[in-house]
Coordinates of C-alpha atoms and ligand atoms in Angstrom, one line a residue:
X152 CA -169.3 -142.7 -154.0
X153 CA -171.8 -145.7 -155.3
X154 CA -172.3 -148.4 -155.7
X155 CA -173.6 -151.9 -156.8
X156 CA -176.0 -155.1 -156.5
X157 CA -178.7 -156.7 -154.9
X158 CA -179.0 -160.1 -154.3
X159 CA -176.1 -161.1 -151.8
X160 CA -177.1 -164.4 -151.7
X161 CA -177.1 -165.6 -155.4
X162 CA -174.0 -168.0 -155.7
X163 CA -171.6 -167.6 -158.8
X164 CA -170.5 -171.5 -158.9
X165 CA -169.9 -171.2 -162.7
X166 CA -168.6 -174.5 -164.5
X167 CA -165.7 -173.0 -165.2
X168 CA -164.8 -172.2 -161.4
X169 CA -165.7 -175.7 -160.6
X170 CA -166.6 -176.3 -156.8
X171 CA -164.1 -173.6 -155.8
X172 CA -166.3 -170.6 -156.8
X173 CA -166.8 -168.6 -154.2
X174 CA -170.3 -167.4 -153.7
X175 CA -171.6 -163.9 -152.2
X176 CA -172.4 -165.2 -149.2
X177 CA -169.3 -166.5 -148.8
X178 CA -167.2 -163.9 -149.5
X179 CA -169.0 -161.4 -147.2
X180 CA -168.4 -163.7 -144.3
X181 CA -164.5 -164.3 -145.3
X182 CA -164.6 -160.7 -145.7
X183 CA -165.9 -159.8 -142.2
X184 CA -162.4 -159.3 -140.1
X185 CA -161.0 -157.4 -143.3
X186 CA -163.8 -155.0 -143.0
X187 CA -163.7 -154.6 -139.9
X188 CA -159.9 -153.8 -140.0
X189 CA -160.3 -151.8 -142.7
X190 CA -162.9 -149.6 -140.6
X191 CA -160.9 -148.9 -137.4
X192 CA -158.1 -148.1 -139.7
X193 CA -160.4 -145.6 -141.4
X194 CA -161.9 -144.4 -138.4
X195 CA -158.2 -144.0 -136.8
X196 CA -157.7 -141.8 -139.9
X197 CA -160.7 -139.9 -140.8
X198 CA -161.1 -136.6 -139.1
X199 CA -163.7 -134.7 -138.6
X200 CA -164.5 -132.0 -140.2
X201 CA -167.6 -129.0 -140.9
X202 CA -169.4 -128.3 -144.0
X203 CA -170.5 -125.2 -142.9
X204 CA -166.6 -124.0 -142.2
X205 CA -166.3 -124.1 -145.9
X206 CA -169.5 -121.2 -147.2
X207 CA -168.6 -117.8 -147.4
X208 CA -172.0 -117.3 -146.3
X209 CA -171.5 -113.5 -146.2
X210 CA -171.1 -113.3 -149.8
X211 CA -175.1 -115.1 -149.6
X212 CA -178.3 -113.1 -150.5
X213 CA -181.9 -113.6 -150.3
X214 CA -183.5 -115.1 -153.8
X215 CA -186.9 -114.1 -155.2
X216 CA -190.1 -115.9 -154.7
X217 CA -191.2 -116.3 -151.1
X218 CA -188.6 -113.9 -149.6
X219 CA -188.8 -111.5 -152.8
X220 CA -185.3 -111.0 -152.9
X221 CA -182.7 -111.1 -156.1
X222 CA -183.3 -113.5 -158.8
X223 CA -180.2 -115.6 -159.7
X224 CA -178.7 -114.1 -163.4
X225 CA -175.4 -115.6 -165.0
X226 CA -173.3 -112.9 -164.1
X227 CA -173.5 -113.3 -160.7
X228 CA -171.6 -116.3 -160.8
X229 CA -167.7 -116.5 -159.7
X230 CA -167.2 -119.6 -161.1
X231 CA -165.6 -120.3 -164.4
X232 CA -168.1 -122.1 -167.2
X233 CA -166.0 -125.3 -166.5
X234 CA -166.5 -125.1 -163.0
X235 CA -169.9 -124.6 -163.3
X236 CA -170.8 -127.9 -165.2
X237 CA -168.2 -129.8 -163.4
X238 CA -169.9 -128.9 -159.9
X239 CA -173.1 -129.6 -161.3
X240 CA -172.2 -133.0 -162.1
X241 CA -170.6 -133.8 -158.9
X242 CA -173.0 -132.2 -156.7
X243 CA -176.0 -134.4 -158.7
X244 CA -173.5 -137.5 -158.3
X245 CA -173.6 -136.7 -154.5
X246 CA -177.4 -136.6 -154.2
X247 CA -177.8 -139.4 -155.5
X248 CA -176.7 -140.9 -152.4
X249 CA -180.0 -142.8 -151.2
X250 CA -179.9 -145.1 -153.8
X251 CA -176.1 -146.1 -153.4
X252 CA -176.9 -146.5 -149.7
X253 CA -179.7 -148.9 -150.7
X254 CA -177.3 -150.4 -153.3
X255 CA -174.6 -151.5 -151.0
X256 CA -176.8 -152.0 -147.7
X257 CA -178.3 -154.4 -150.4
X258 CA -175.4 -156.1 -150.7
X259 CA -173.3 -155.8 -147.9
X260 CA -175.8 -156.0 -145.5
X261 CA -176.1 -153.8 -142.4
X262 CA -175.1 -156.2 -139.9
X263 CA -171.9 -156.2 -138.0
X264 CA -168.3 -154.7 -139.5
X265 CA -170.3 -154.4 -143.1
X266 CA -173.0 -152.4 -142.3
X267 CA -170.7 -150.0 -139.5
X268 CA -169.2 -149.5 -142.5
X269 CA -172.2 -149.0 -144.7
X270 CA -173.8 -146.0 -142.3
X271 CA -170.2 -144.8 -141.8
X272 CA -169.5 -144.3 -145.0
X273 CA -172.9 -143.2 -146.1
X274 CA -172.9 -140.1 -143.3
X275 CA -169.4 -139.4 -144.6
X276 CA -170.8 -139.0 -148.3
X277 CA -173.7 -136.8 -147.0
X278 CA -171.8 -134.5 -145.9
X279 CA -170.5 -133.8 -149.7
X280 CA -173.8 -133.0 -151.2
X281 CA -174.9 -130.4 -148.1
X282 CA -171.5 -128.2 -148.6
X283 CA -171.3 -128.2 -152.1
X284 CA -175.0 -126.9 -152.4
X285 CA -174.5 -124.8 -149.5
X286 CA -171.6 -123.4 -151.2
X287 CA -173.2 -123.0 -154.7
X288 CA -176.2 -121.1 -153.5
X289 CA -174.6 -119.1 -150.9
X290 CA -172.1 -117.4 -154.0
X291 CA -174.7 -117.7 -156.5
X292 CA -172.3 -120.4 -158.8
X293 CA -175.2 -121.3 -160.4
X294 CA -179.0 -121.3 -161.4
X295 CA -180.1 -122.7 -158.7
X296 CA -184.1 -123.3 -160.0
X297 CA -182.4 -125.2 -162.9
X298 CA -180.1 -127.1 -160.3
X299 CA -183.3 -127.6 -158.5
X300 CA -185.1 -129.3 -161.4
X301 CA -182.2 -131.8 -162.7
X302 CA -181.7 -132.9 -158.8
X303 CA -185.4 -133.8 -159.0
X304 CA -184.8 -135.3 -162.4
X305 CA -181.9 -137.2 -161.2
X306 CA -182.8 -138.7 -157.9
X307 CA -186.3 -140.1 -159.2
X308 CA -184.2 -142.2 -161.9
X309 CA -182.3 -143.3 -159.0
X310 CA -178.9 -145.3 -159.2
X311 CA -179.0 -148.9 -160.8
X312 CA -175.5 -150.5 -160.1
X313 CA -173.3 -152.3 -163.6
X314 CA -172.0 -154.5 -160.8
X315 CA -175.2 -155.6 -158.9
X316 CA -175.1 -159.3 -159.8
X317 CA -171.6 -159.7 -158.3
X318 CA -170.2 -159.0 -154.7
X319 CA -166.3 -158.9 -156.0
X320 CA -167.6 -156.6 -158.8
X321 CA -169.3 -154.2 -156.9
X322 CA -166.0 -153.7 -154.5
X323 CA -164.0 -153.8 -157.6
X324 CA -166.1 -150.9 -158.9
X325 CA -166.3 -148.6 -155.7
X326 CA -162.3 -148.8 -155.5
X327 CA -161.7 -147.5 -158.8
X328 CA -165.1 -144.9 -158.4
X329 CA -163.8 -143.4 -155.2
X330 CA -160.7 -142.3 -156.6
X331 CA -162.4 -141.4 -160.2
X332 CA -164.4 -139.0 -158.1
X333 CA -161.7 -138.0 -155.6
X334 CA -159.8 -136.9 -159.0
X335 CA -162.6 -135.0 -160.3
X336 CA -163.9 -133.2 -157.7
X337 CA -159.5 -132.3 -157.3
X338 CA -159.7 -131.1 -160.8
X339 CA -163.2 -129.2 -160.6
X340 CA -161.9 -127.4 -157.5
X341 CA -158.7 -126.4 -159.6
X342 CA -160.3 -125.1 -162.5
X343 CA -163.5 -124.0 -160.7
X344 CA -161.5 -120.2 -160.0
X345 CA -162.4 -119.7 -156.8
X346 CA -159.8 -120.8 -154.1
X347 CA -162.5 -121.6 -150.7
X348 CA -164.4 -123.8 -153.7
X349 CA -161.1 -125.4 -154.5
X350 CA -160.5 -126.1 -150.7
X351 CA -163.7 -127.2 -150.3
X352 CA -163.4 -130.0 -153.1
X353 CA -159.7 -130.7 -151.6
X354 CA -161.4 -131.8 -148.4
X355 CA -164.2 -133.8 -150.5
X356 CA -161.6 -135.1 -152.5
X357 CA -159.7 -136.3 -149.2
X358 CA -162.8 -138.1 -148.1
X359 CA -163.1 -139.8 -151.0
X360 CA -159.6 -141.2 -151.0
X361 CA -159.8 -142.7 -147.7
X362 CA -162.9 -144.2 -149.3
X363 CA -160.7 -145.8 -151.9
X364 CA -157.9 -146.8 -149.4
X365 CA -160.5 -149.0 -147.5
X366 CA -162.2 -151.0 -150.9
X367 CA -158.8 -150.9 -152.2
X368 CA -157.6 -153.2 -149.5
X369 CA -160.5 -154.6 -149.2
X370 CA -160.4 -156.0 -153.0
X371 CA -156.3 -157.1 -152.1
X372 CA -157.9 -159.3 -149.5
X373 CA -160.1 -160.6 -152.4
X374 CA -157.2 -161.2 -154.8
X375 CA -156.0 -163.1 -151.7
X376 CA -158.9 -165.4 -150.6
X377 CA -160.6 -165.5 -154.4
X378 CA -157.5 -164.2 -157.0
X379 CA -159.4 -165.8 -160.2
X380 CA -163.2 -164.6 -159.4
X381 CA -161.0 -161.0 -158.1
X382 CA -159.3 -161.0 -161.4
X383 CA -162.3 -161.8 -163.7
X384 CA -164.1 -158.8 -161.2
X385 CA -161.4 -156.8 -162.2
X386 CA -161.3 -157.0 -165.8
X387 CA -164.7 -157.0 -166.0
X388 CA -165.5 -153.6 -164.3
X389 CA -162.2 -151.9 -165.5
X390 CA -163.0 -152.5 -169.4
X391 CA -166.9 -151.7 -168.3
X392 CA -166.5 -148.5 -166.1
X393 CA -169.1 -146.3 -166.1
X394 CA -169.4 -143.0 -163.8
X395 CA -172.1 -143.0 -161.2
X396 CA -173.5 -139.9 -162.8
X397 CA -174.0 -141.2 -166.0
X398 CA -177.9 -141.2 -165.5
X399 CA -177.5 -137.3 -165.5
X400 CA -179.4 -135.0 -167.7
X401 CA -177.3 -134.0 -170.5
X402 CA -174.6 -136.0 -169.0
X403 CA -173.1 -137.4 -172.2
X404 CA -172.1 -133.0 -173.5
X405 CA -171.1 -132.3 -169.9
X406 CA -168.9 -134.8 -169.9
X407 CA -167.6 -133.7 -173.1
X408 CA -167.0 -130.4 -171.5
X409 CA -165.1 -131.9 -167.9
X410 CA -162.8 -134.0 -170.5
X411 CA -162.0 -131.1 -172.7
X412 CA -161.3 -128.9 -169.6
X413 CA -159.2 -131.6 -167.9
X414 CA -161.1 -132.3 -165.5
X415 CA -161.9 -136.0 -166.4
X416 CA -160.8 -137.4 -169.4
X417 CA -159.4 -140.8 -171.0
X418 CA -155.6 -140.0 -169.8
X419 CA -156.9 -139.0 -166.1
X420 CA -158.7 -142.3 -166.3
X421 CA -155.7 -144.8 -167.0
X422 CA -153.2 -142.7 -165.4
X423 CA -154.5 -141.2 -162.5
X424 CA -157.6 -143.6 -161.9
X425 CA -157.4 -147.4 -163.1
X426 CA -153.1 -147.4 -162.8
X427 CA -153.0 -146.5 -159.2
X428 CA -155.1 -149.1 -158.3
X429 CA -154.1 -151.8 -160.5
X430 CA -150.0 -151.0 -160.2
X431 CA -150.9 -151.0 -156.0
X432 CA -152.5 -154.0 -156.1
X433 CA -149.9 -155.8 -158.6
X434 CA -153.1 -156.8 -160.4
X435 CA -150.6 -157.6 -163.8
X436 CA -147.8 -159.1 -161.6
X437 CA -149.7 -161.8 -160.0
X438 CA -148.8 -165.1 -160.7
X439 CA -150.0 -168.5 -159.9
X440 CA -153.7 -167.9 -161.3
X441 CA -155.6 -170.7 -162.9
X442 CA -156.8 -170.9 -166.3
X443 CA -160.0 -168.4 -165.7
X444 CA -157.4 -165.7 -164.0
X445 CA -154.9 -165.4 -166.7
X446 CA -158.2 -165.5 -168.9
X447 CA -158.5 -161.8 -167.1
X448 CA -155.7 -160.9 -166.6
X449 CA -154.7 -160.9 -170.1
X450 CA -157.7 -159.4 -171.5
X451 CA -157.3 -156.3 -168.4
X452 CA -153.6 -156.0 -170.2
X453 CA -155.3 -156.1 -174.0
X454 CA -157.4 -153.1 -172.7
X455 CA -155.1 -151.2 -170.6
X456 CA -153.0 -150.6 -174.1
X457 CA -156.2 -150.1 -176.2
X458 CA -157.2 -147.1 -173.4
X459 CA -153.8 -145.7 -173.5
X460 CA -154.1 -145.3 -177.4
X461 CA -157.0 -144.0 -177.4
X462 CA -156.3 -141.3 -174.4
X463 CA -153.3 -140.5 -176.4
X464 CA -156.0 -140.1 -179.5
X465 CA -158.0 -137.6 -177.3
X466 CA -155.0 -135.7 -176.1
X467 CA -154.6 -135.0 -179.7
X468 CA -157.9 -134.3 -180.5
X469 CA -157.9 -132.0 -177.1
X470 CA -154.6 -129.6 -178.1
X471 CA -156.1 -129.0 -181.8
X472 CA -159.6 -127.6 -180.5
X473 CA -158.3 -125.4 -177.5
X474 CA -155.1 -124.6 -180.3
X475 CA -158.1 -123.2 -182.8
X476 CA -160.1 -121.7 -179.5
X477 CA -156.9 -119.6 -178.5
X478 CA -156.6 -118.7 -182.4
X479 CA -160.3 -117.4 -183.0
X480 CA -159.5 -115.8 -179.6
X481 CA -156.2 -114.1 -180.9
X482 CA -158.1 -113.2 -183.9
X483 CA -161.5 -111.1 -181.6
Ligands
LIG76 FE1 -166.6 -141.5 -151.4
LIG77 FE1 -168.7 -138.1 -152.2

């Protein structure tokens, strides 16, 4: 989930677009029967299901404090050390969820096809953070006063969008972020070594795909109506991605952790995040662009090989540190 901008009316007419540029405004309204396409579909797809289904609530216990019950202690815990970061970070990307609703409400408005969307999707997302909390202190995954404290931390930076200046950006951005975070909640539940948490991220991670699915198309519209302003979007927030948690205390050695694990890295980004997308869409095969979307659509290709080189870097780097891990292991 997240999310971008702000001012929906600010026009982009750039030189270099001449009087074709499309502005914000304009887009949105071009966009309307898309969205609301786009919606039915989704709500034609979407089923429902319960949080609450998903916490072994049996296996809960009364903490200390108030109700002078256990306190929480590491060994408790069921989850592998992976798992435990990795739900940490997703669950605090989750909560942040009242500032991407006031991100995209922002932009998209909450009128009409837009803003059915915008509550729809926003209830959807609410329902991640409630059963992944409920199912981390139910089993005791982890310390629950320190996941207390970085929720508070997190939420009172609140959520600033990369992509807040620019309509086609900010749907660019969600469509790659819903499946970045479909993938890693996947992968979290994999390695996380308990299978109801790994079903419970599979259903999460199912919710975010038909999140993806709807700005997906929506952006192929774009590429239709716009396909120079949708490619600069493109390029601009592929070679510029940032994860929504990135405002997360000690974000920066957690995520070293999730990319060492496998959980999110460099190769999960270009193969199983930004490819998808971009091979779905044809975003390299499109022809018949101006001078501004070849601009874009060259420098997307420049990166894409760049990324790949480097994730082939990291790969590298990954098999010689768990290779000396398994060896000090061997040695014990
Ligand atoms: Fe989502
Ligand atoms: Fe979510």
């Amino acid at each position: 989930m997240t999310i971008a901008p702000v001012q929906r009316s600010t026009v982009q007419s750039s030189p270099a677009l001449g009087s074709s540029g499309w502005t914000d405004a304009r887009l949105i309204l071009a966009l309307e029967e898309v969205v609301e396409k786009e919606l039915n579909r989704h709500l034609g797809v979407a089923k429902e299901w319960m949080p609450h289904e998903f916490v072994p609530w049996s296996r809960g216990r009364d903490f200390d404090g108030v109700l002078g019950g256990e306190a929480w202690a590491l060994d408790q815990s069921q989850v592998t050390a992976l798992g435990r970061v990795s739900l940490v970070v997703n669950l605090l990307t989750e909560d942040n969820l009242p500032s991407y609703h006031h991100e995209i409400a922002s932009m998209f408005g909450r009128e009409g096809a837009w803003g059915t969307w915008v509550h729809r999707w926003t209830a959807e997302e609410g329902r991640h953070g409630i059963a992944i909390r409920d199912y981390l202190l139910a089993t005791r995954a982890v310390d629950p006063v320190q996941l207390e404290r970085a929720r508070m931390n997190h939420m009172s930076e609140g959520f600033e969008s990369d992509n807040a200046h620019s309509m086609l950006q900010s749907v660019a951005y969600v469509a790659f972020q819903e499946l970045a975070t479909r993938i890693a909640h996947r992968n979290t539940g994999k390695y996380a070594g308990d299978p109801l948490c790994e079903q419970l991220l599979a259903k999460i991670a199912n919710d975010e795909n038909l999140h993806m699915v709807f700005y997906r198309n929506l952006l192929a519209a774009a590429l239709e109506i716009a396909p120079d302003q949708a490619m600069r979007a493109i390029a601009d927030v592929v070679t510029d991605f940032r994860m929504p948690g990135h405002g997360i205390p000690g974000f920066e050695r957690a995520a070293a952790q999730i990319a060492l694990g496998g959980v999110y890295n460099l190769r999960i980004h270009h193969d199983d995040v930004l490819q998808p997308v971009l091979r779905k869409l044809r975003v390299m095969e499109i022809g018949g662009l101006g001078p501004e979307g070849v601009l874009a659509q060259n420098e997307l290709g420049v990166f894409l090989d760049g990324l790949d080189a480097q994730a082939r870097k990291f790969e590298d780097r990954q098999a010689a540190i768990l290779a000396r891990r398994e060896a000090r292991r061997g040695a014990e």
